[in-house]
PDB file of C-alpha atoms in Angstrom:
ATOM      1  CA  MET D   1       0.000   0.000   0.000  1.00 64.00           C
ATOM      2  CA  THR D   2       1.586   3.239  -1.181  1.00 68.00           C
ATOM      3  CA  PRO D   3       0.472   6.607   0.228  1.00 72.00           C
ATOM      4  CA  ASN D   4      -1.145   8.792  -2.415  1.00 76.00           C
ATOM      5  CA  ARG D   5      -1.899  12.506  -2.700  1.00 78.00           C
ATOM      6  CA  ASP D   6      -5.179  12.217  -0.772  1.00 82.00           C
ATOM      7  CA  PHE D   7      -3.367  10.544   2.102  1.00 86.00           C
ATOM      8  CA  TYR D   8      -0.755  13.314   2.260  1.00 86.00           C
ATOM      9  CA  THR D   9      -3.455  15.986   2.023  1.00 87.00           C
ATOM     10  CA  GLY D  10      -5.358  14.427   4.924  1.00 90.00           C
ATOM     11  CA  LEU D  11      -2.178  14.053   6.920  1.00 92.00           C
ATOM     12  CA  VAL D  12      -1.178  17.708   6.441  1.00 91.00           C
ATOM     13  CA  ALA D  13      -4.702  18.947   7.205  1.00 93.00           C
ATOM     14  CA  THR D  14      -4.938  16.802  10.348  1.00 94.00           C
ATOM     15  CA  ALA D  15      -1.534  17.926  11.601  1.00 95.00           C
ATOM     16  CA  PHE D  16      -2.230  21.601  10.844  1.00 94.00           C
ATOM     17  CA  PHE D  17      -5.621  21.734  12.563  1.00 94.00           C
ATOM     18  CA  ALA D  18      -4.353  19.662  15.516  1.00 95.00           C
ATOM     19  CA  ILE D  19      -1.553  22.191  16.054  1.00 95.00           C
ATOM     20  CA  VAL D  20      -4.031  25.070  15.782  1.00 94.00           C
ATOM     21  CA  LEU D  21      -6.526  23.416  18.141  1.00 94.00           C
ATOM     22  CA  PHE D  22      -4.224  22.030  20.806  1.00 95.00           C
ATOM     23  CA  VAL D  23      -1.282  24.461  20.717  1.00 93.00           C
ATOM     24  CA  LEU D  24      -2.031  27.830  19.116  1.00 92.00           C
ATOM     25  CA  ILE D  25      -5.542  28.531  20.423  1.00 92.00           C
ATOM     26  CA  PRO D  26      -4.808  27.717  24.101  1.00 91.00           C
ATOM     27  CA  VAL D  27      -1.599  29.777  24.001  1.00 90.00           C
ATOM     28  CA  TYR D  28      -2.580  32.809  21.910  1.00 87.00           C
ATOM     29  CA  VAL D  29      -6.344  33.301  22.312  1.00 86.00           C
ATOM     30  CA  ARG D  30      -7.054  34.975  25.619  1.00 86.00           C
ATOM     31  CA  VAL D  31     -10.400  34.211  27.219  1.00 84.00           C
ATOM     32  CA  PRO D  32     -11.563  36.808  29.762  1.00 83.00           C
ATOM     33  CA  SER D  33     -12.869  35.583  33.092  1.00 82.00           C
ATOM     34  CA  PHE D  34     -16.208  37.355  32.531  1.00 80.00           C
ATOM     35  CA  ILE D  35     -18.032  37.590  29.215  1.00 77.00           C
ATOM     36  CA  PRO D  36     -21.112  39.848  29.282  1.00 74.00           C
ATOM     37  CA  GLY D  37     -24.476  38.892  27.826  1.00 73.00           C
ATOM     38  CA  PHE D  38     -24.778  36.324  25.099  1.00 72.00           C
ATOM     39  CA  ALA D  39     -21.392  37.113  23.600  1.00 74.00           C
ATOM     40  CA  PRO D  40     -19.444  34.009  22.690  1.00 79.00           C
ATOM     41  CA  PRO D  41     -15.964  33.615  24.122  1.00 84.00           C
ATOM     42  CA  PRO D  42     -13.156  34.721  21.786  1.00 84.00           C
ATOM     43  CA  ASP D  43     -11.946  31.157  21.306  1.00 86.00           C
ATOM     44  CA  MET D  44     -15.317  29.712  20.261  1.00 89.00           C
ATOM     45  CA  TRP D  45     -15.138  30.257  16.478  1.00 87.00           C
ATOM     46  CA  PRO D  46     -11.459  29.341  16.143  1.00 91.00           C
ATOM     47  CA  ARG D  47     -12.135  26.123  18.074  1.00 94.00           C
ATOM     48  CA  ILE D  48     -15.161  25.267  15.928  1.00 95.00           C
ATOM     49  CA  ILE D  49     -13.212  25.873  12.716  1.00 94.00           C
ATOM     50  CA  ALA D  50     -10.231  23.895  14.021  1.00 95.00           C
ATOM     51  CA  TRP D  51     -12.461  20.968  15.064  1.00 96.00           C
ATOM     52  CA  VAL D  52     -14.179  20.942  11.673  1.00 96.00           C
ATOM     53  CA  GLY D  53     -10.788  21.021   9.930  1.00 95.00           C
ATOM     54  CA  LEU D  54      -9.458  18.247  12.157  1.00 95.00           C
ATOM     55  CA  VAL D  55     -12.470  16.033  11.468  1.00 96.00           C
ATOM     56  CA  MET D  56     -12.189  16.722   7.720  1.00 94.00           C
ATOM     57  CA  GLY D  57      -8.488  15.805   7.805  1.00 93.00           C
ATOM     58  CA  VAL D  58      -9.161  12.530   9.625  1.00 95.00           C
ATOM     59  CA  LEU D  59     -12.008  11.821   7.196  1.00 94.00           C
ATOM     60  CA  ALA D  60      -9.661  12.440   4.246  1.00 92.00           C
ATOM     61  CA  LEU D  61      -7.167  10.006   5.789  1.00 91.00           C
ATOM     62  CA  ALA D  62      -9.859   7.379   6.296  1.00 91.00           C
ATOM     63  CA  LEU D  63     -11.130   7.759   2.728  1.00 90.00           C
ATOM     64  CA  ALA D  64      -7.603   7.625   1.281  1.00 88.00           C
ATOM     65  CA  VAL D  65      -6.852   4.152   2.687  1.00 84.00           C
ATOM     66  CA  PRO D  66      -9.314   2.178   0.496  1.00 83.00           C
ATOM     67  CA  LYS D  67      -8.217   4.209  -2.510  1.00 80.00           C
ATOM     68  CA  MET D  68      -4.581   3.322  -1.798  1.00 78.00           C
ATOM     69  CA  ARG D  69      -5.438  -0.383  -1.555  1.00 75.00           C
ATOM     70  CA  ARG D  70      -7.186  -0.309  -4.953  1.00 75.00           C
ATOM     71  CA  SER D  71      -4.390   1.529  -6.726  1.00 68.00           C
ATOM     72  CA  THR D  72      -1.423  -0.598  -5.687  1.00 64.00           C
ATOM     73  CA  GLY D  73      -0.761  -1.541  -9.312  1.00 65.00           C
ATOM     74  CA  GLU D  74      -0.872   2.037 -10.620  1.00 64.00           C
ATOM     75  CA  LYS D  75       2.177   4.184 -11.203  1.00 67.00           C
ATOM     76  CA  VAL D  76       3.094   6.200  -8.117  1.00 63.00           C
ATOM     77  CA  GLU D  77       3.832   9.883  -8.638  1.00 68.00           C
ATOM     78  CA  THR D  78       6.276  11.418  -6.173  1.00 74.00           C
ATOM     79  CA  VAL D  79       5.453  14.603  -4.305  1.00 72.00           C
ATOM     80  CA  GLY D  80       8.322  16.459  -6.038  1.00 78.00           C
ATOM     81  CA  ALA D  81       7.097  15.450  -9.501  1.00 79.00           C
ATOM     82  CA  TYR D  82       3.575  16.505  -8.597  1.00 76.00           C
ATOM     83  CA  LEU D  83       4.783  19.899  -7.359  1.00 77.00           C
ATOM     84  CA  ARG D  84       6.888  20.455 -10.509  1.00 81.00           C
ATOM     85  CA  ALA D  85       3.935  19.563 -12.731  1.00 81.00           C
ATOM     86  CA  ASN D  86       1.673  21.994 -10.852  1.00 81.00           C
ATOM     87  CA  ARG D  87       4.200  24.780 -10.396  1.00 86.00           C
ATOM     88  CA  ILE D  88       1.697  27.640 -10.725  1.00 86.00           C
ATOM     89  CA  PHE D  89      -0.459  26.214  -7.928  1.00 84.00           C
ATOM     90  CA  THR D  90       2.599  25.756  -5.736  1.00 85.00           C
ATOM     91  CA  TYR D  91       3.587  29.403  -6.258  1.00 89.00           C
ATOM     92  CA  ARG D  92       0.061  30.554  -5.498  1.00 88.00           C
ATOM     93  CA  PHE D  93       0.019  28.463  -2.325  1.00 87.00           C
ATOM     94  CA  VAL D  94       3.313  29.981  -1.158  1.00 91.00           C
ATOM     95  CA  TRP D  95       2.049  33.500  -1.961  1.00 93.00           C
ATOM     96  CA  MET D  96      -1.157  32.805  -0.032  1.00 91.00           C
ATOM     97  CA  ILE D  97       0.848  31.809   3.035  1.00 92.00           C
ATOM     98  CA  VAL D  98       2.848  35.026   2.671  1.00 94.00           C
ATOM     99  CA  GLY D  99      -0.425  36.947   2.280  1.00 93.00           C
ATOM    100  CA  PHE D 100      -1.858  35.451   5.470  1.00 92.00           C
ATOM    101  CA  ALA D 101       1.364  36.250   7.347  1.00 94.00           C
ATOM    102  CA  VAL D 102       1.165  39.870   6.163  1.00 94.00           C
ATOM    103  CA  PHE D 103      -2.524  39.925   7.170  1.00 92.00           C
ATOM    104  CA  VAL D 104      -1.689  38.749  10.691  1.00 91.00           C
ATOM    105  CA  TYR D 105       1.144  41.298  10.930  1.00 92.00           C
ATOM    106  CA  LEU D 106      -0.928  44.229   9.645  1.00 90.00           C
ATOM    107  CA  MET D 107      -4.202  43.536  11.497  1.00 88.00           C
ATOM    108  CA  PRO D 108      -3.219  45.354  14.723  1.00 88.00           C
ATOM    109  CA  LYS D 109      -1.746  48.239  12.720  1.00 89.00           C
ATOM    110  CA  ILE D 110      -4.472  48.924  10.133  1.00 89.00           C
ATOM    111  CA  GLY D 111      -7.454  47.256  11.829  1.00 87.00           C
ATOM    112  CA  PHE D 112      -9.691  44.324  11.045  1.00 87.00           C
ATOM    113  CA  LEU D 113     -11.738  46.010   8.341  1.00 89.00           C
ATOM    114  CA  THR D 114      -8.880  47.311   6.216  1.00 90.00           C
ATOM    115  CA  ALA D 115      -6.755  44.182   6.672  1.00 91.00           C
ATOM    116  CA  THR D 116      -9.653  41.907   5.727  1.00 92.00           C
ATOM    117  CA  MET D 117     -10.434  43.955   2.626  1.00 93.00           C
ATOM    118  CA  ALA D 118      -6.785  43.794   1.580  1.00 93.00           C
ATOM    119  CA  LEU D 119      -6.662  40.037   2.237  1.00 93.00           C
ATOM    120  CA  LEU D 120      -9.830  39.388   0.218  1.00 93.00           C
ATOM    121  CA  ALA D 121      -8.529  41.480  -2.686  1.00 94.00           C
ATOM    122  CA  PHE D 122      -5.253  39.554  -2.563  1.00 94.00           C
ATOM    123  CA  LEU D 123      -7.047  36.186  -2.466  1.00 91.00           C
ATOM    124  CA  PHE D 124      -9.244  37.151  -5.424  1.00 91.00           C
ATOM    125  CA  ILE D 125      -6.140  38.176  -7.362  1.00 91.00           C
ATOM    126  CA  MET D 126      -4.503  34.852  -6.514  1.00 88.00           C
ATOM    127  CA  THR D 127      -7.414  32.949  -8.083  1.00 86.00           C
ATOM    128  CA  GLY D 128      -6.223  34.205 -11.473  1.00 81.00           C
ATOM    129  CA  ASP D 129      -9.774  34.490 -12.825  1.00 84.00           C
ATOM    130  CA  PHE D 130     -10.973  38.048 -13.339  1.00 85.00           C
ATOM    131  CA  SER D 131     -14.138  37.310 -15.294  1.00 88.00           C
ATOM    132  CA  LYS D 132     -16.359  38.304 -12.361  1.00 88.00           C
ATOM    133  CA  ARG D 133     -14.532  41.488 -11.480  1.00 90.00           C
ATOM    134  CA  ALA D 134     -17.607  43.377 -10.223  1.00 93.00           C
ATOM    135  CA  TRP D 135     -18.443  40.553  -7.785  1.00 93.00           C
ATOM    136  CA  MET D 136     -14.858  40.446  -6.580  1.00 93.00           C
ATOM    137  CA  ILE D 137     -14.739  44.179  -5.897  1.00 94.00           C
ATOM    138  CA  GLY D 138     -18.173  44.144  -4.271  1.00 94.00           C
ATOM    139  CA  LEU D 139     -17.348  41.196  -2.012  1.00 94.00           C
ATOM    140  CA  THR D 140     -13.967  42.682  -1.147  1.00 94.00           C
ATOM    141  CA  ILE D 141     -15.644  45.817   0.186  1.00 93.00           C
ATOM    142  CA  LEU D 142     -19.032  44.644   1.465  1.00 94.00           C
ATOM    143  CA  PHE D 143     -18.268  41.253   3.075  1.00 93.00           C
ATOM    144  CA  PRO D 144     -15.820  42.618   5.691  1.00 92.00           C
ATOM    145  CA  ILE D 145     -18.239  45.451   6.493  1.00 91.00           C
ATOM    146  CA  PHE D 146     -21.045  42.877   6.875  1.00 92.00           C
ATOM    147  CA  LEU D 147     -18.904  40.730   9.182  1.00 89.00           C
ATOM    148  CA  TYR D 148     -17.809  43.762  11.185  1.00 88.00           C
ATOM    149  CA  VAL D 149     -21.359  45.025  11.685  1.00 87.00           C
ATOM    150  CA  ILE D 150     -22.749  41.577  12.567  1.00 87.00           C
ATOM    151  CA  PHE D 151     -20.062  40.782  15.117  1.00 84.00           C
ATOM    152  CA  THR D 152     -19.731  44.233  16.688  1.00 83.00           C
ATOM    153  CA  GLU D 153     -23.419  45.153  16.836  1.00 83.00           C
ATOM    154  CA  ILE D 154     -25.091  41.783  17.524  1.00 83.00           C
ATOM    155  CA  THR D 155     -22.537  39.734  19.457  1.00 78.00           C
ATOM    156  CA  HIS D 156     -20.546  42.744  20.738  1.00 78.00           C
ATOM    157  CA  THR D 157     -17.291  41.089  19.746  1.00 78.00           C
ATOM    158  CA  PRO D 158     -14.549  43.704  19.600  1.00 79.00           C
ATOM    159  CA  PHE D 159     -12.225  43.809  16.609  1.00 82.00           C
ATOM    160  CA  PRO D 160      -8.879  45.594  16.414  1.00 82.00           C
ATOM    161  CA  HIS D 161      -9.361  49.147  15.136  1.00 82.00           C
ATOM    162  CA  GLY D 162      -5.783  49.702  14.076  1.00 79.00           C
ATOM    163  CA  LYS D 163      -3.034  51.942  15.372  1.00 78.00           C
ATOM    164  CA  TRP D 164      -2.163  53.664  12.074  1.00 76.00           C
ATOM    165  CA  PHE D 165      -5.694  54.278  10.785  1.00 70.00           C
ATOM    166  CA  SER D 166      -9.077  52.633  10.973  1.00 70.00           C
ATOM    167  CA  LEU D 167     -11.939  52.275   8.524  1.00 71.00           C
ATOM    168  CA  ALA D 168     -14.070  51.048  11.423  1.00 67.00           C
ATOM    169  CA  ARG D 169     -13.942  54.477  13.053  1.00 67.00           C
ATOM    170  CA  LEU D 170     -15.145  55.986   9.782  1.00 68.00           C
ATOM    171  CA  LEU D 171     -17.927  53.392   9.678  1.00 68.00           C
ATOM    172  CA  HIS D 172     -19.069  54.448  13.162  1.00 64.00           C
ATOM    173  CA  LEU D 173     -19.200  58.094  12.020  1.00 65.00           C
ATOM    174  CA  ILE D 174     -21.628  57.229   9.226  1.00 62.00           C
TER     175      ILE D 174
END
């Protein structure tokens, strides 16, 4: 039985979400001792997303095993050959990791709203398909505003406003 691409994908996803769930969230997400009203704790959504990702990774591993048993006679493609054949996707993946790192770095400086708009614009550019440009621009601007209004006004979840400038302060003036 030779591990295939689905097995490696499940393995990477399981390891990533396990690290997020069991290491990063307990260390870096601070939970206050008192949370007013019906506001969820700050670690609720990251934990839910990490649990869903962990379950999906384990499911991908479980589904890869029967596929590996069936394909024992097929030619096995190495990970390096696969990455060379799909070079453009590898570059986009690396740029997306860089984009997320820049997003995490800039969020406290320019605020949630501006950083999220910049991240969405970057992610739409990384798709490489500009046929639905109006939708991309609309979602880049409106979706972060929608998220900001829902979480700040309904659940009273505070977001970083930004030290350099803040679109959220402008939104409150309107």
